[in-house]
Short mmCIF file of C-alpha atoms in Angstrom, two decimals:
data_model
loop_
_atom_site.label_atom_id
_atom_site.label_comp_id
_atom_site.label_asym_id
_atom_site.label_seq_id
_atom_site.Cartn_x
_atom_site.Cartn_y
_atom_site.Cartn_z
CA MET A 1 10.47 2.06 13.41
CA THR A 2 12.57 -0.97 14.21
CA GLY A 3 11.90 -4.44 15.50
CA ALA A 4 11.59 -8.03 14.46
CA ASP A 5 8.65 -10.26 13.80
CA PRO A 6 9.42 -13.95 13.39
CA ALA A 7 6.14 -14.43 11.57
CA ALA A 8 7.28 -12.05 8.84
CA VAL A 9 10.37 -14.07 7.95
CA GLY A 10 9.92 -15.96 4.72
CA GLU A 11 6.89 -13.93 3.71
CA PRO A 12 6.05 -14.56 0.02
CA ALA A 13 7.22 -11.75 -2.21
CA ALA A 14 4.87 -9.89 -4.51
CA CYS A 15 7.80 -8.47 -6.41
CA GLY A 16 11.35 -9.43 -7.16
CA GLU A 17 11.41 -11.75 -10.16
CA PRO A 18 13.09 -10.37 -13.30
CA ALA A 19 10.87 -10.34 -16.33
CA ALA A 20 11.96 -12.99 -18.78
CA ASP A 21 10.36 -11.13 -21.67
CA ARG A 22 9.47 -7.46 -21.52
CA GLY A 23 6.90 -7.98 -24.21
CA ALA A 24 5.27 -11.01 -22.62
CA GLY A 25 1.50 -10.93 -22.33
CA PRO A 26 -1.17 -9.28 -24.48
CA VAL A 27 0.32 -5.80 -24.02
CA ALA A 28 4.04 -5.10 -23.60
CA GLY A 29 4.84 -4.07 -20.06
CA LEU A 30 1.29 -4.66 -18.84
CA ALA A 31 -0.35 -7.49 -17.00
CA THR A 32 0.15 -10.97 -18.38
CA ALA A 33 -3.48 -11.78 -17.56
CA ASP A 34 -6.39 -10.69 -19.76
CA VAL A 35 -6.37 -6.93 -20.27
CA VAL A 36 -10.17 -6.84 -19.93
CA PRO A 37 -11.16 -9.41 -17.27
CA SER A 38 -14.60 -10.97 -17.35
CA ARG A 39 -17.35 -9.90 -14.99
CA GLY A 40 -17.01 -13.14 -13.04
CA ARG A 41 -13.28 -12.58 -12.52
CA ARG A 42 -13.88 -9.00 -11.38
CA ILE A 43 -16.48 -10.12 -8.82
CA ALA A 44 -14.22 -12.91 -7.55
CA SER A 45 -11.25 -10.55 -7.30
CA PHE A 46 -13.31 -7.96 -5.43
CA ALA A 47 -14.55 -10.59 -2.99
CA ARG A 48 -11.04 -11.91 -2.31
CA ARG A 49 -9.68 -8.41 -1.76
CA ALA A 50 -12.58 -7.52 0.56
CA VAL A 51 -11.99 -10.61 2.70
CA LEU A 52 -8.23 -10.01 2.77
CA MET A 53 -8.65 -6.38 3.80
CA GLU A 54 -11.13 -7.33 6.51
CA LEU A 55 -8.64 -9.80 7.96
CA ARG A 56 -5.83 -7.26 7.69
CA VAL A 57 -7.90 -4.78 9.72
CA TYR A 58 -7.97 -7.10 12.73
CA GLU A 59 -4.37 -8.21 12.17
CA SER A 60 -3.25 -4.56 12.21
CA VAL A 61 -5.22 -3.82 15.38
CA GLY A 62 -3.68 -6.88 17.05
CA ARG A 63 -0.16 -5.95 15.96
CA MET A 64 -0.64 -2.39 17.19
CA ILE A 65 -1.82 -3.57 20.61
CA ALA A 66 1.02 -6.11 20.83
CA ARG A 67 3.51 -3.56 19.44
CA ARG A 68 4.77 -6.05 16.87
CA PRO A 69 5.25 -4.37 13.46
CA LYS A 70 5.67 -6.65 10.49
CA ILE A 71 9.45 -6.40 10.15
CA SER A 72 11.63 -9.38 9.24
CA SER A 73 14.60 -10.37 11.39
CA GLY A 74 17.60 -8.11 10.70
CA ALA A 75 15.54 -5.48 8.87
CA VAL A 76 14.77 -1.86 9.76
CA GLY A 77 11.36 -0.25 9.29
CA PHE A 78 10.57 3.17 7.80
CA GLY A 79 7.23 4.95 8.08
CA TYR A 80 5.33 6.45 5.15
CA HIS A 81 2.08 7.64 6.76
CA GLY A 82 3.00 11.34 7.03
CA PRO A 83 0.95 12.67 4.07
CA VAL A 84 -2.27 10.87 5.10
CA LEU A 85 -2.06 10.75 8.92
CA THR A 86 -4.07 13.93 9.57
CA ILE A 87 -6.93 13.07 7.23
CA LEU A 88 -7.18 9.53 8.65
CA ILE A 89 -7.38 10.87 12.21
CA VAL A 90 -10.08 13.35 11.15
CA PHE A 91 -12.14 10.58 9.49
CA ILE A 92 -11.82 8.37 12.58
CA ALA A 93 -12.88 11.21 14.88
CA LEU A 94 -15.90 12.04 12.71
CA SER A 95 -16.88 8.37 12.49
CA ALA A 96 -16.68 8.00 16.28
CA LEU A 97 -18.70 11.20 16.79
CA GLU A 98 -21.35 9.96 14.38
CA ILE A 99 -22.18 6.93 16.56
CA PRO A 100 -23.81 8.77 19.52
CA ILE A 101 -25.49 11.30 17.20
CA VAL A 102 -27.18 8.59 15.14
CA ASP A 103 -28.01 6.69 18.34
CA LEU A 104 -29.94 9.69 19.65
CA ILE A 105 -31.90 9.92 16.40
CA VAL A 106 -32.94 6.24 16.19
CA LYS A 107 -33.15 5.30 19.90
CA ARG A 108 -36.95 4.98 19.68
CA TRP A 109 -36.58 2.03 17.30
CA PRO A 110 -34.46 -0.63 19.07
CA PRO A 111 -33.85 -2.91 16.03
CA VAL A 112 -32.70 0.06 13.94
CA ARG A 113 -30.68 1.41 16.85
CA ILE A 114 -28.82 -1.88 17.31
CA GLY A 115 -28.15 -2.15 13.59
CA PHE A 116 -26.69 1.35 13.35
CA LEU A 117 -24.68 0.78 16.52
CA ILE A 118 -23.09 -2.36 15.10
CA LEU A 119 -22.44 -0.62 11.78
CA GLY A 120 -20.89 2.39 13.50
CA ILE A 121 -18.58 0.34 15.71
CA TRP A 122 -17.52 -1.76 12.70
CA GLY A 123 -16.77 1.40 10.70
CA VAL A 124 -14.59 2.90 13.42
CA THR A 125 -12.79 -0.41 13.90
CA TRP A 126 -12.14 -0.61 10.14
CA MET A 127 -10.74 2.92 10.04
CA LEU A 128 -8.53 2.21 13.05
CA GLY A 129 -7.28 -0.94 11.34
CA LEU A 130 -6.41 1.08 8.24
CA LEU A 131 -4.54 3.65 10.34
CA PHE A 132 -2.70 0.96 12.30
CA ALA A 133 -1.73 -0.80 9.05
CA TYR A 134 0.39 2.22 8.15
CA PHE A 135 2.19 1.92 11.49
CA THR A 136 2.56 -1.87 11.63
CA ARG A 137 3.34 -2.53 7.94
CA PRO A 138 6.25 -0.14 7.25
CA HIS A 139 8.72 -0.17 4.38
CA THR A 140 11.73 -2.26 5.38
CA VAL A 141 15.41 -2.43 4.46
CA GLY A 142 17.08 -5.71 5.33
CA PRO A 143 19.22 -8.61 4.14
CA GLU A 144 16.62 -9.71 1.59
CA GLY A 145 16.23 -6.29 -0.05
CA ILE A 146 13.79 -3.39 0.10
CA ARG A 147 10.20 -4.17 0.94
CA VAL A 148 7.79 -1.44 -0.20
CA ARG A 149 4.34 -1.40 1.35
CA GLU A 150 1.19 0.70 1.26
CA GLY A 151 -1.61 0.20 3.77
CA MET A 152 -3.24 -3.20 3.90
CA GLU A 153 -2.68 -4.55 0.39
CA ILE A 154 0.60 -3.63 -1.30
CA ASP A 155 3.74 -5.52 -0.26
CA LEU A 156 6.53 -5.51 -2.87
CA LEU A 157 9.93 -7.06 -2.27
CA VAL A 158 12.84 -5.81 -4.39
CA PRO A 159 15.95 -8.03 -3.95
CA TRP A 160 19.33 -6.27 -3.85
CA ASP A 161 20.59 -8.20 -6.88
CA ASP A 162 17.99 -6.47 -9.05
CA VAL A 163 18.73 -2.90 -7.89
CA THR A 164 21.24 -0.73 -9.75
CA SER A 165 20.68 2.54 -7.88
CA ILE A 166 18.40 4.33 -5.45
CA ARG A 167 18.09 8.08 -4.98
CA ILE A 168 15.87 10.82 -3.59
CA VAL A 169 13.66 12.22 -6.36
CA PRO A 170 10.57 14.13 -5.16
CA THR A 171 7.67 13.79 -7.57
CA ARG A 172 4.04 14.82 -7.41
CA VAL A 173 1.08 14.00 -9.62
CA ASP A 174 -1.62 16.68 -9.82
CA HIS A 175 -4.77 15.40 -11.50
CA GLU A 176 -6.47 17.96 -13.69
CA PRO A 177 -10.24 17.71 -14.28
CA GLY A 178 -11.11 16.20 -17.62
CA THR A 179 -7.80 14.32 -18.00
CA PRO A 180 -7.20 10.61 -17.43
CA LYS A 181 -5.91 9.76 -13.97
CA ILE A 182 -2.35 8.42 -13.94
CA GLY A 183 -2.32 4.95 -12.41
CA ARG A 184 0.33 3.19 -10.36
CA VAL A 185 1.99 1.87 -13.53
CA PHE A 186 2.67 4.20 -16.44
CA ASP A 187 5.14 5.01 -19.20
CA GLU A 188 7.65 7.84 -18.84
CA GLY A 189 10.57 8.60 -21.13
CA GLY A 190 10.39 5.17 -22.75
CA GLU A 191 10.41 3.39 -19.38
CA ARG A 192 7.72 1.55 -17.47
CA ILE A 193 7.37 3.04 -13.98
CA CYS A 194 5.55 1.73 -10.90
CA ALA A 195 4.72 4.50 -8.41
CA ILE A 196 3.37 3.73 -4.93
CA ARG A 197 2.19 7.21 -3.98
CA MET A 198 1.12 8.73 -0.70
CA GLY A 199 -1.05 11.78 -1.16
CA SER A 200 -0.05 11.90 -4.87
CA GLU A 201 3.65 12.07 -3.93
CA THR A 202 6.77 9.93 -4.08
CA ASN A 203 10.32 10.80 -3.05
CA ILE A 204 12.41 7.65 -3.64
CA ASP A 205 13.38 6.35 -7.09
CA VAL A 206 14.74 2.78 -7.44
CA ARG A 207 16.28 1.66 -10.74
CA PHE A 208 16.56 -1.98 -11.75
CA GLU A 209 19.21 -4.04 -13.50
CA ARG A 210 16.52 -5.35 -15.85
CA PRO A 211 12.70 -5.16 -16.05
CA LEU A 212 11.25 -6.49 -12.82
CA THR A 213 7.94 -8.30 -12.34
CA VAL A 214 5.61 -6.69 -9.80
CA THR A 215 2.15 -7.84 -8.75
CA LEU A 216 -0.39 -5.19 -7.73
CA PRO A 217 -3.80 -5.69 -6.08
CA GLY A 218 -6.71 -6.35 -8.40
CA LEU A 219 -6.87 -7.32 -12.04
CA ALA A 220 -5.43 -5.90 -15.25
CA PRO A 221 -4.96 -3.30 -16.50
CA LYS A 222 -4.62 -1.38 -13.19
CA GLY A 223 -3.64 -4.37 -11.08
CA GLY A 224 -2.18 -7.78 -11.78
CA VAL A 225 1.30 -8.52 -13.07
CA HIS A 226 3.47 -5.79 -14.62
CA HIS A 227 7.06 -5.60 -15.86
CA VAL A 228 8.65 -2.32 -14.77
CA ASP A 229 12.01 -0.57 -15.13
CA ALA A 230 11.79 1.52 -11.95
CA LEU A 231 9.90 1.78 -8.69
CA ARG A 232 8.97 5.02 -6.95
CA PHE A 233 7.54 5.31 -3.46
CA TRP A 234 7.15 7.68 -0.52
CA VAL A 235 8.97 7.42 2.80
CA ASP A 236 8.71 9.96 5.62
CA ASP A 237 12.49 10.05 6.20
CA PRO A 238 14.21 9.44 2.84
CA LYS A 239 17.71 10.29 4.14
CA ALA A 240 17.45 7.65 6.87
CA LEU A 241 16.31 5.06 4.33
CA LEU A 242 19.22 5.85 2.02
CA ALA A 243 21.61 5.56 4.96
CA ALA A 244 20.28 2.05 5.63
CA VAL A 245 20.61 1.16 1.94
CA ARG A 246 24.31 2.16 1.74
CA GLY A 247 26.49 -0.91 1.53
CA HIS A 248 23.89 -2.85 -0.40
CA VAL A 249 23.56 -0.80 -3.60
CA PRO A 250 24.88 2.51 -5.02
CA VAL A 251 23.14 5.54 -3.55
CA GLU A 252 22.93 8.77 -5.56
#
């Protein structure tokens, strides 16, 4: 996916500042905010994220109709929706099919019928917005660096000056029942890794010159600010992405 969107130029980065102190914050390598946020902060964070995602739904629908993906001037976009495309289409189809079925069941009660109709249309619109976000918010490689995205929330910018190498490394996380689920940020071999997975998989590994500060959706410990040594993510065409990266940083 290629193109340019003037509105995307100068977009604030959620990632890209080197960590001044790897041990900063209550827990080394974890969020600099409180590790256990208060109930009030959790409610406020949830409300902000809900509003943001609702707005992103309609933004994504508008961008899809206008055929204007969020790609900065001079950058090239790369899709990452492959592992989840089929399941999203199935959910959208089932949600759309549910509307007339429910309408037949509750048509004798007009107030209930109208309520379910509004709810059904909103649900399908939301699912379409989520699907379109994967198309209109791709990863990008451009003059500013690599921008790694995921759906409607994650948007991480990694400047070229902070990258030492990038290579294709397929990884998969299989969650076993009864074991803790591995989050987006975890320790591996003495390093702090941030993994933006699609369907439990990543295939690109980016190594940094020094620990990099990334900001993830939500609050600590899963979200918030983290200092990481590497970033992993999924792209549908890893060879094409590496070809675009050549000339900026070493490619393995």
